[in-house]
mmCIF file of C-alpha atoms and ligand atoms in Angstrom:
data_model
loop_
_atom_site.group_PDB
_atom_site.id
_atom_site.type_symbol
_atom_site.label_atom_id
_atom_site.label_comp_id
_atom_site.label_asym_id
_atom_site.label_seq_id
_atom_site.Cartn_x
_atom_site.Cartn_y
_atom_site.Cartn_z
ATOM 1 C CA UNK A 1 97.127 96.838 68.627
ATOM 2 C CA UNK A 2 98.645 94.450 71.161
ATOM 3 C CA UNK A 3 100.260 94.752 74.591
ATOM 4 C CA UNK A 4 101.791 92.096 76.851
ATOM 5 C CA UNK A 5 103.160 92.850 80.339
ATOM 6 C CA UNK A 6 104.956 90.653 82.856
ATOM 7 C CA UNK A 7 105.475 90.906 86.608
ATOM 8 C CA UNK A 8 108.790 89.057 86.825
ATOM 9 C CA UNK A 9 109.776 85.404 87.096
ATOM 10 C CA UNK A 10 108.875 84.032 90.491
ATOM 11 C CA UNK A 11 109.207 80.871 92.536
ATOM 12 C CA UNK A 12 106.171 81.577 94.667
ATOM 13 C CA UNK A 13 102.556 82.667 94.380
ATOM 14 C CA UNK A 14 101.886 85.896 92.554
ATOM 15 C CA UNK A 15 99.213 88.193 93.940
ATOM 16 C CA UNK A 16 99.535 91.365 91.874
ATOM 17 C CA UNK A 17 97.363 90.392 88.880
ATOM 18 C CA UNK A 18 95.225 93.487 89.477
ATOM 19 C CA UNK A 19 98.271 95.626 88.673
ATOM 20 C CA UNK A 20 99.128 93.634 85.522
ATOM 21 C CA UNK A 21 95.578 94.163 84.274
ATOM 22 C CA UNK A 22 95.708 97.890 85.091
ATOM 23 C CA UNK A 23 99.018 98.164 83.229
ATOM 24 C CA UNK A 24 97.460 96.554 80.133
ATOM 25 C CA UNK A 25 94.407 98.792 80.336
ATOM 26 C CA UNK A 26 96.601 101.873 80.620
ATOM 27 C CA UNK A 27 98.658 100.841 77.556
ATOM 28 C CA UNK A 28 95.425 100.198 75.640
ATOM 29 C CA UNK A 29 94.104 103.689 76.436
ATOM 30 C CA UNK A 30 97.400 105.425 75.663
ATOM 31 C CA UNK A 31 97.882 103.585 72.345
ATOM 32 C CA UNK A 32 94.464 104.683 71.079
ATOM 33 C CA UNK A 33 96.101 108.098 70.520
ATOM 34 C CA UNK A 34 99.826 107.435 70.720
ATOM 35 C CA UNK A 35 102.532 104.927 69.811
ATOM 36 C CA UNK A 36 103.716 101.544 71.105
ATOM 37 C CA UNK A 37 106.574 103.182 73.031
ATOM 38 C CA UNK A 38 104.020 105.346 74.914
ATOM 39 C CA UNK A 39 101.980 102.227 75.711
ATOM 40 C CA UNK A 40 105.066 100.387 76.993
ATOM 41 C CA UNK A 41 106.227 103.320 79.131
ATOM 42 C CA UNK A 42 102.802 103.940 80.677
ATOM 43 C CA UNK A 43 102.310 100.221 81.451
ATOM 44 C CA UNK A 44 105.724 99.901 83.082
ATOM 45 C CA UNK A 45 105.147 103.024 85.199
ATOM 46 C CA UNK A 46 102.121 101.309 86.724
ATOM 47 C CA UNK A 47 104.186 98.176 87.435
ATOM 48 C CA UNK A 48 107.033 100.258 88.898
ATOM 49 C CA UNK A 49 104.603 102.019 91.243
ATOM 50 C CA UNK A 50 103.346 98.762 92.845
ATOM 51 C CA UNK A 51 105.467 98.087 95.962
ATOM 52 C CA UNK A 52 104.800 94.337 95.583
ATOM 53 C CA UNK A 53 106.964 94.281 92.453
ATOM 54 C CA UNK A 54 110.747 94.563 92.265
ATOM 55 C CA UNK A 55 111.054 97.703 90.139
ATOM 56 C CA UNK A 56 110.695 101.380 91.014
ATOM 57 C CA UNK A 57 108.907 101.490 94.375
ATOM 58 C CA UNK A 58 109.472 98.057 95.924
ATOM 59 C CA UNK A 59 112.973 97.535 94.502
ATOM 60 C CA UNK A 60 115.402 95.303 96.408
ATOM 61 C CA UNK A 61 118.075 97.152 98.359
ATOM 62 C CA UNK A 62 121.701 96.221 97.643
ATOM 63 C CA UNK A 63 124.051 95.002 100.372
ATOM 64 C CA UNK A 64 124.554 98.571 101.596
ATOM 65 C CA UNK A 65 120.787 98.923 101.979
ATOM 66 C CA UNK A 66 120.587 101.321 99.023
ATOM 67 C CA UNK A 67 118.232 100.995 96.088
ATOM 68 C CA UNK A 68 119.845 101.048 92.643
ATOM 69 C CA UNK A 69 117.370 100.610 89.797
ATOM 70 C CA UNK A 70 117.810 99.819 86.104
ATOM 71 C CA UNK A 71 115.575 100.081 83.048
ATOM 72 C CA UNK A 72 115.667 100.203 79.254
ATOM 73 C CA UNK A 73 113.429 100.769 76.240
ATOM 74 C CA UNK A 74 113.789 99.966 72.540
ATOM 75 C CA UNK A 75 111.778 100.540 69.370
ATOM 76 C CA UNK A 76 111.663 98.575 66.124
ATOM 77 C CA UNK A 77 113.781 101.250 64.368
ATOM 78 C CA UNK A 78 116.668 100.308 66.749
ATOM 79 C CA UNK A 79 116.430 103.516 68.789
ATOM 80 C CA UNK A 80 117.010 102.617 72.421
ATOM 81 C CA UNK A 81 118.019 103.963 75.834
ATOM 82 C CA UNK A 82 118.669 102.811 79.362
ATOM 83 C CA UNK A 83 119.727 103.705 82.883
ATOM 84 C CA UNK A 84 121.585 101.483 85.336
ATOM 85 C CA UNK A 85 122.119 101.757 89.086
ATOM 86 C CA UNK A 86 120.038 104.941 89.215
ATOM 87 C CA UNK A 87 118.824 106.144 92.642
ATOM 88 C CA UNK A 88 116.019 108.320 93.959
ATOM 89 C CA UNK A 89 113.658 108.440 90.980
ATOM 90 C CA UNK A 90 110.107 107.138 90.890
ATOM 91 C CA UNK A 91 110.023 105.794 87.333
ATOM 92 C CA UNK A 92 113.371 104.672 85.898
ATOM 93 C CA UNK A 93 111.602 103.618 82.672
ATOM 94 C CA UNK A 94 110.828 107.274 81.893
ATOM 95 C CA UNK A 95 114.446 108.267 82.468
ATOM 96 C CA UNK A 96 115.514 105.405 80.141
ATOM 97 C CA UNK A 97 113.171 106.786 77.494
ATOM 98 C CA UNK A 98 114.617 110.275 77.988
ATOM 99 C CA UNK A 99 118.132 108.866 77.417
ATOM 100 C CA UNK A 100 116.848 107.437 74.119
ATOM 101 C CA UNK A 101 115.107 110.627 73.016
ATOM 102 C CA UNK A 102 117.242 113.435 74.435
ATOM 103 C CA UNK A 103 120.855 112.221 74.263
ATOM 104 C CA UNK A 104 123.310 110.747 71.779
ATOM 105 C CA UNK A 105 123.958 107.867 74.187
ATOM 106 C CA UNK A 106 122.309 104.554 74.952
ATOM 107 C CA UNK A 107 123.139 103.914 78.616
ATOM 108 C CA UNK A 108 123.720 106.245 81.573
ATOM 109 C CA UNK A 109 124.781 104.778 84.918
ATOM 110 C CA UNK A 110 125.047 105.701 88.604
ATOM 111 C CA UNK A 111 125.735 109.347 89.462
ATOM 112 C CA UNK A 112 125.555 110.345 85.790
ATOM 113 C CA UNK A 113 122.075 108.857 85.482
ATOM 114 C CA UNK A 114 120.980 110.591 88.710
ATOM 115 C CA UNK A 115 122.306 113.944 87.478
ATOM 116 C CA UNK A 116 120.618 113.519 84.090
ATOM 117 C CA UNK A 117 117.278 112.743 85.777
ATOM 118 C CA UNK A 118 117.502 115.763 88.067
ATOM 119 C CA UNK A 119 118.513 118.111 85.212
ATOM 120 C CA UNK A 120 115.446 116.940 83.320
ATOM 121 C CA UNK A 121 113.233 117.724 86.318
ATOM 122 C CA UNK A 122 112.459 114.200 87.532
ATOM 123 C CA UNK A 123 111.454 114.756 91.175
ATOM 124 C CA UNK A 124 113.620 113.127 93.895
ATOM 125 C CA UNK A 125 111.812 110.039 95.218
ATOM 126 C CA UNK A 126 112.597 107.363 97.774
ATOM 127 C CA UNK A 127 111.574 103.906 96.483
ATOM 128 C CA UNK A 128 112.347 102.151 99.737
ATOM 129 C CA UNK A 129 109.396 99.747 100.068
ATOM 130 C CA UNK A 130 111.557 96.619 100.555
ATOM 131 C CA UNK A 131 112.900 98.076 103.783
ATOM 132 C CA UNK A 132 109.317 98.693 104.855
ATOM 133 C CA UNK A 133 108.645 94.999 104.308
ATOM 134 C CA UNK A 134 111.702 94.057 106.385
ATOM 135 C CA UNK A 135 110.426 96.267 109.187
ATOM 136 C CA UNK A 136 107.044 94.580 108.900
ATOM 137 C CA UNK A 137 108.715 91.142 109.237
ATOM 138 C CA UNK A 138 110.519 92.279 112.385
ATOM 139 C CA UNK A 139 107.309 93.744 113.800
ATOM 140 C CA UNK A 140 105.481 90.446 113.182
ATOM 141 C CA UNK A 141 108.217 88.526 115.059
ATOM 142 C CA UNK A 142 107.989 90.914 117.976
ATOM 143 C CA UNK A 143 104.187 90.934 117.981
ATOM 144 C CA UNK A 144 104.176 87.104 118.107
ATOM 145 C CA UNK A 145 106.187 87.242 121.346
ATOM 146 C CA UNK A 146 104.142 90.082 122.849
ATOM 147 C CA UNK A 147 102.198 89.203 126.045
ATOM 148 C CA UNK A 148 99.521 91.858 125.458
ATOM 149 C CA UNK A 149 96.906 89.970 123.320
ATOM 150 C CA UNK A 150 95.820 93.087 121.394
ATOM 151 C CA UNK A 151 98.985 92.740 119.266
ATOM 152 C CA UNK A 152 97.983 89.211 118.247
ATOM 153 C CA UNK A 153 94.749 90.540 116.723
ATOM 154 C CA UNK A 154 96.768 92.284 113.991
ATOM 155 C CA UNK A 155 99.018 89.338 113.161
ATOM 156 C CA UNK A 156 96.897 87.636 110.514
ATOM 157 C CA UNK A 157 96.456 90.849 108.493
ATOM 158 C CA UNK A 158 100.156 91.624 108.738
ATOM 159 C CA UNK A 159 101.094 88.113 107.540
ATOM 160 C CA UNK A 160 98.641 88.505 104.648
ATOM 161 C CA UNK A 161 100.431 91.703 103.601
ATOM 162 C CA UNK A 162 103.729 89.818 103.558
ATOM 163 C CA UNK A 163 102.266 87.010 101.425
ATOM 164 C CA UNK A 164 101.190 89.591 98.830
ATOM 165 C CA UNK A 165 104.753 90.739 98.362
ATOM 166 C CA UNK A 166 106.329 89.412 95.197
ATOM 167 C CA UNK A 167 109.715 90.271 93.827
ATOM 168 C CA UNK A 168 110.311 90.329 90.095
ATOM 169 C CA UNK A 169 111.551 92.519 87.289
ATOM 170 C CA UNK A 170 108.719 94.012 85.215
ATOM 171 C CA UNK A 171 108.399 94.438 81.457
ATOM 172 C CA UNK A 172 106.119 95.201 78.530
ATOM 173 C CA UNK A 173 106.058 94.744 74.762
ATOM 174 C CA UNK A 174 103.555 96.349 72.402
ATOM 175 C CA UNK A 175 102.576 96.922 68.797
ATOM 176 C CA UNK A 176 100.478 99.955 67.856
ATOM 177 C CA UNK A 177 97.902 100.561 65.117
ATOM 178 C CA UNK A 178 100.540 101.886 62.701
ATOM 179 C CA UNK A 179 102.731 98.803 63.181
ATOM 180 C CA UNK A 180 105.444 100.283 65.425
ATOM 181 C CA UNK A 181 106.860 97.926 68.046
ATOM 182 C CA UNK A 182 108.401 98.687 71.445
ATOM 183 C CA UNK A 183 109.837 96.801 74.411
ATOM 184 C CA UNK A 184 110.754 97.941 77.925
ATOM 185 C CA UNK A 185 112.078 96.343 81.109
ATOM 186 C CA UNK A 186 112.610 97.740 84.632
ATOM 187 C CA UNK A 187 114.104 96.224 87.785
ATOM 188 C CA UNK A 188 115.450 96.767 91.281
ATOM 189 C CA UNK A 189 117.996 93.999 90.601
ATOM 190 C CA UNK A 190 118.425 90.859 92.684
ATOM 191 C CA UNK A 191 118.606 90.090 96.397
ATOM 192 C CA UNK A 192 122.093 90.307 97.937
ATOM 193 C CA UNK A 193 123.383 92.346 95.007
ATOM 194 C CA UNK A 194 126.679 94.144 95.453
ATOM 195 C CA UNK A 195 126.526 97.937 95.134
ATOM 196 C CA UNK A 196 127.092 98.799 91.479
ATOM 197 C CA UNK A 197 125.932 95.409 90.177
ATOM 198 C CA UNK A 198 124.045 95.708 86.865
ATOM 199 C CA UNK A 199 121.876 92.916 85.476
ATOM 200 C CA UNK A 200 120.306 92.321 82.074
ATOM 201 C CA UNK A 201 117.356 94.734 82.325
ATOM 202 C CA UNK A 202 119.073 97.978 81.204
ATOM 203 C CA UNK A 203 121.213 96.225 78.582
ATOM 204 C CA UNK A 204 119.989 96.285 75.002
ATOM 205 C CA UNK A 205 119.959 92.787 73.488
ATOM 206 C CA UNK A 206 120.018 91.187 76.947
ATOM 207 C CA UNK A 207 116.899 92.148 78.944
ATOM 208 C CA UNK A 208 115.249 94.271 76.231
ATOM 209 C CA UNK A 209 115.327 94.147 72.439
ATOM 210 C CA UNK A 210 113.244 95.355 69.507
ATOM 211 C CA UNK A 211 113.869 95.188 65.763
ATOM 212 C CA UNK A 212 111.651 95.244 62.659
ATOM 213 C CA UNK A 213 110.638 91.602 63.345
ATOM 214 C CA UNK A 214 109.591 91.820 66.983
ATOM 215 C CA UNK A 215 109.980 93.168 70.525
ATOM 216 C CA UNK A 216 111.147 91.215 73.593
ATOM 217 C CA UNK A 217 111.349 91.726 77.387
ATOM 218 C CA UNK A 218 113.161 89.242 79.657
ATOM 219 C CA UNK A 219 113.156 88.504 83.392
ATOM 220 C CA UNK A 220 115.239 86.147 85.527
ATOM 221 C CA UNK A 221 118.896 85.491 86.214
ATOM 222 C CA UNK A 222 120.518 88.655 84.813
ATOM 223 C CA UNK A 223 124.093 87.412 84.596
ATOM 224 C CA UNK A 224 123.151 84.386 82.457
ATOM 225 C CA UNK A 225 120.724 86.379 80.300
ATOM 226 C CA UNK A 226 123.612 88.794 79.576
ATOM 227 C CA UNK A 227 126.038 85.956 78.858
ATOM 228 C CA UNK A 228 123.776 84.463 76.196
ATOM 229 C CA UNK A 229 122.235 87.707 74.848
ATOM 230 C CA UNK A 230 118.804 86.160 75.006
ATOM 231 C CA UNK A 231 116.509 89.063 74.074
ATOM 232 C CA UNK A 232 118.431 89.812 70.873
ATOM 233 C CA UNK A 233 118.439 86.169 69.796
ATOM 234 C CA UNK A 234 114.690 85.795 70.342
ATOM 235 C CA UNK A 235 114.010 89.128 68.606
ATOM 236 C CA UNK A 236 116.047 88.193 65.544
ATOM 237 C CA UNK A 237 114.582 84.672 65.345
ATOM 238 C CA UNK A 238 111.219 86.354 64.754
ATOM 239 C CA UNK A 239 112.401 87.157 61.202
ATOM 240 C CA UNK A 240 112.011 83.461 60.354
ATOM 241 C CA UNK A 241 109.493 82.036 62.849
ATOM 242 C CA UNK A 242 106.426 83.273 64.715
ATOM 243 C CA UNK A 243 106.648 84.885 68.161
ATOM 244 C CA UNK A 244 105.763 81.773 70.171
ATOM 245 C CA UNK A 245 108.226 79.603 68.223
ATOM 246 C CA UNK A 246 111.010 82.168 68.740
ATOM 247 C CA UNK A 247 110.239 82.231 72.484
ATOM 248 C CA UNK A 248 110.230 78.408 72.559
ATOM 249 C CA UNK A 249 113.664 78.381 70.892
ATOM 250 C CA UNK A 250 114.881 80.838 73.567
ATOM 251 C CA UNK A 251 113.474 78.668 76.348
ATOM 252 C CA UNK A 252 115.134 75.575 74.809
ATOM 253 C CA UNK A 253 118.472 77.403 74.884
ATOM 254 C CA UNK A 254 117.768 78.502 78.469
ATOM 255 C CA UNK A 255 117.127 74.871 79.441
ATOM 256 C CA UNK A 256 120.314 73.715 77.767
ATOM 257 C CA UNK A 257 122.381 76.446 79.493
ATOM 258 C CA UNK A 258 120.404 76.151 82.759
ATOM 259 C CA UNK A 259 119.238 79.782 82.747
ATOM 260 C CA UNK A 260 116.379 80.678 85.104
ATOM 261 C CA UNK A 261 114.413 83.117 82.936
ATOM 262 C CA UNK A 262 111.090 84.241 81.524
ATOM 263 C CA UNK A 263 110.212 86.105 78.322
ATOM 264 C CA UNK A 264 107.369 87.945 76.582
ATOM 265 C CA UNK A 265 107.422 88.833 72.880
ATOM 266 C CA UNK A 266 105.329 90.351 70.110
ATOM 267 C CA UNK A 267 106.139 90.168 66.399
ATOM 268 C CA UNK A 268 105.474 92.543 63.532
ATOM 269 C CA UNK A 269 102.154 90.768 62.748
ATOM 270 C CA UNK A 270 100.977 91.350 66.325
ATOM 271 C CA UNK A 271 101.349 87.659 67.290
ATOM 272 C CA UNK A 272 102.488 87.160 70.856
ATOM 273 C CA UNK A 273 104.623 84.598 72.665
ATOM 274 C CA UNK A 274 105.716 83.876 76.222
ATOM 275 C CA UNK A 275 107.553 81.263 78.202
ATOM 276 C CA UNK A 276 109.635 80.515 81.267
ATOM 277 C CA UNK A 277 112.376 78.128 82.306
ATOM 278 C CA UNK A 278 112.117 77.371 86.015
ATOM 279 C CA UNK A 279 109.572 79.239 88.103
ATOM 280 C CA UNK A 280 106.372 80.881 87.008
ATOM 281 C CA UNK A 281 105.891 83.971 84.880
ATOM 282 C CA UNK A 282 102.837 86.111 85.678
ATOM 283 C CA UNK A 283 101.629 88.101 82.687
ATOM 284 C CA UNK A 284 98.655 89.887 81.188
ATOM 285 C CA UNK A 285 97.856 90.708 77.582
ATOM 286 C CA UNK A 286 95.339 92.515 75.478
ATOM 287 C CA UNK A 287 94.727 92.434 71.715
ATOM 288 C CA UNK A 288 92.424 94.674 69.712
ATOM 289 C CA UNK A 289 89.810 91.962 69.233
ATOM 290 C CA UNK A 290 89.544 91.307 73.020
ATOM 291 C CA UNK A 291 87.042 93.143 75.249
ATOM 292 C CA UNK A 292 89.282 93.100 78.332
ATOM 293 C CA UNK A 293 92.877 92.086 79.124
ATOM 294 C CA UNK A 294 93.492 88.527 80.308
ATOM 295 C CA UNK A 295 96.048 87.438 82.869
ATOM 296 C CA UNK A 296 97.758 84.117 83.442
ATOM 297 C CA UNK A 297 100.718 82.299 84.929
ATOM 298 C CA UNK A 298 102.980 80.528 82.486
ATOM 299 C CA UNK A 299 105.341 77.689 83.310
ATOM 300 C CA UNK A 300 107.272 76.009 80.499
ATOM 301 C CA UNK A 301 109.821 74.281 82.710
HETATM 302 N N1 LIG B 1 116.729 90.250 85.652
HETATM 303 C C1 LIG B 1 116.987 91.238 86.591
HETATM 304 C C2 LIG B 1 118.357 91.288 87.082
HETATM 305 O O1 LIG B 1 119.060 90.287 87.020
HETATM 306 O O2 LIG B 1 118.786 92.316 87.559
#
């Protein structure tokens, strides 16, 4: 049994390691009884629920101030599902899984994805934490100018809260006891995104891929990850080389094409790999022989 989770490629400090560890622990517990796909979904739900991360609660708003989220899942038997530009749900990863398990389709978008989620009984939810952060920034500016000194007493704590905020797609890959593999990725998109913009995360073969040789989740510059189909390439390379080598080959290609990206992978033997081109990739992992999950920052650039 193995699980790896990531908190999104970043250019600044990452302060949500506690959540990465909790996500790994949750996957570990769930996979004692269930499959890799259950581990991946439960881990990503924890990441989506942390407002410091750009997925689910905490997603970036688009240029109209609305939150449009995207997510996908895939298993080693090529079953897969995704949602793009979905609004008003708490856990897009669970809706993506429902697309995989309850429809004949792979990807539902926009209004269709919203309708599907509500028909299945997903509760309406407002994931608007980014706007909360913007309000906090404005309040800090105003408090700095305030003549009444009591406001200044709160400033340091408020600034600390802002420093904890980190924006990045989230993802997980896992292998269970029976040898099944699964990958999942979830995002709020990118800053300044146009309404309707879709990145790599919900697209099979781009942000997420799994096949009999391995499972992959990507983060970073969605448009370039789509252009070069990175997750599929890395997944298929695992037929011939181990997980870390396949990731290294992906990162080499990313360097050559100047793609800002990060990746986590697990192969059918349970070997794991990770890497990043430009920026830092926060991740946590747990393998059966380890007492507790470990977390780290990786930087291959
Ligand atoms: N990698 C996330 C996005 O581009 O939307």
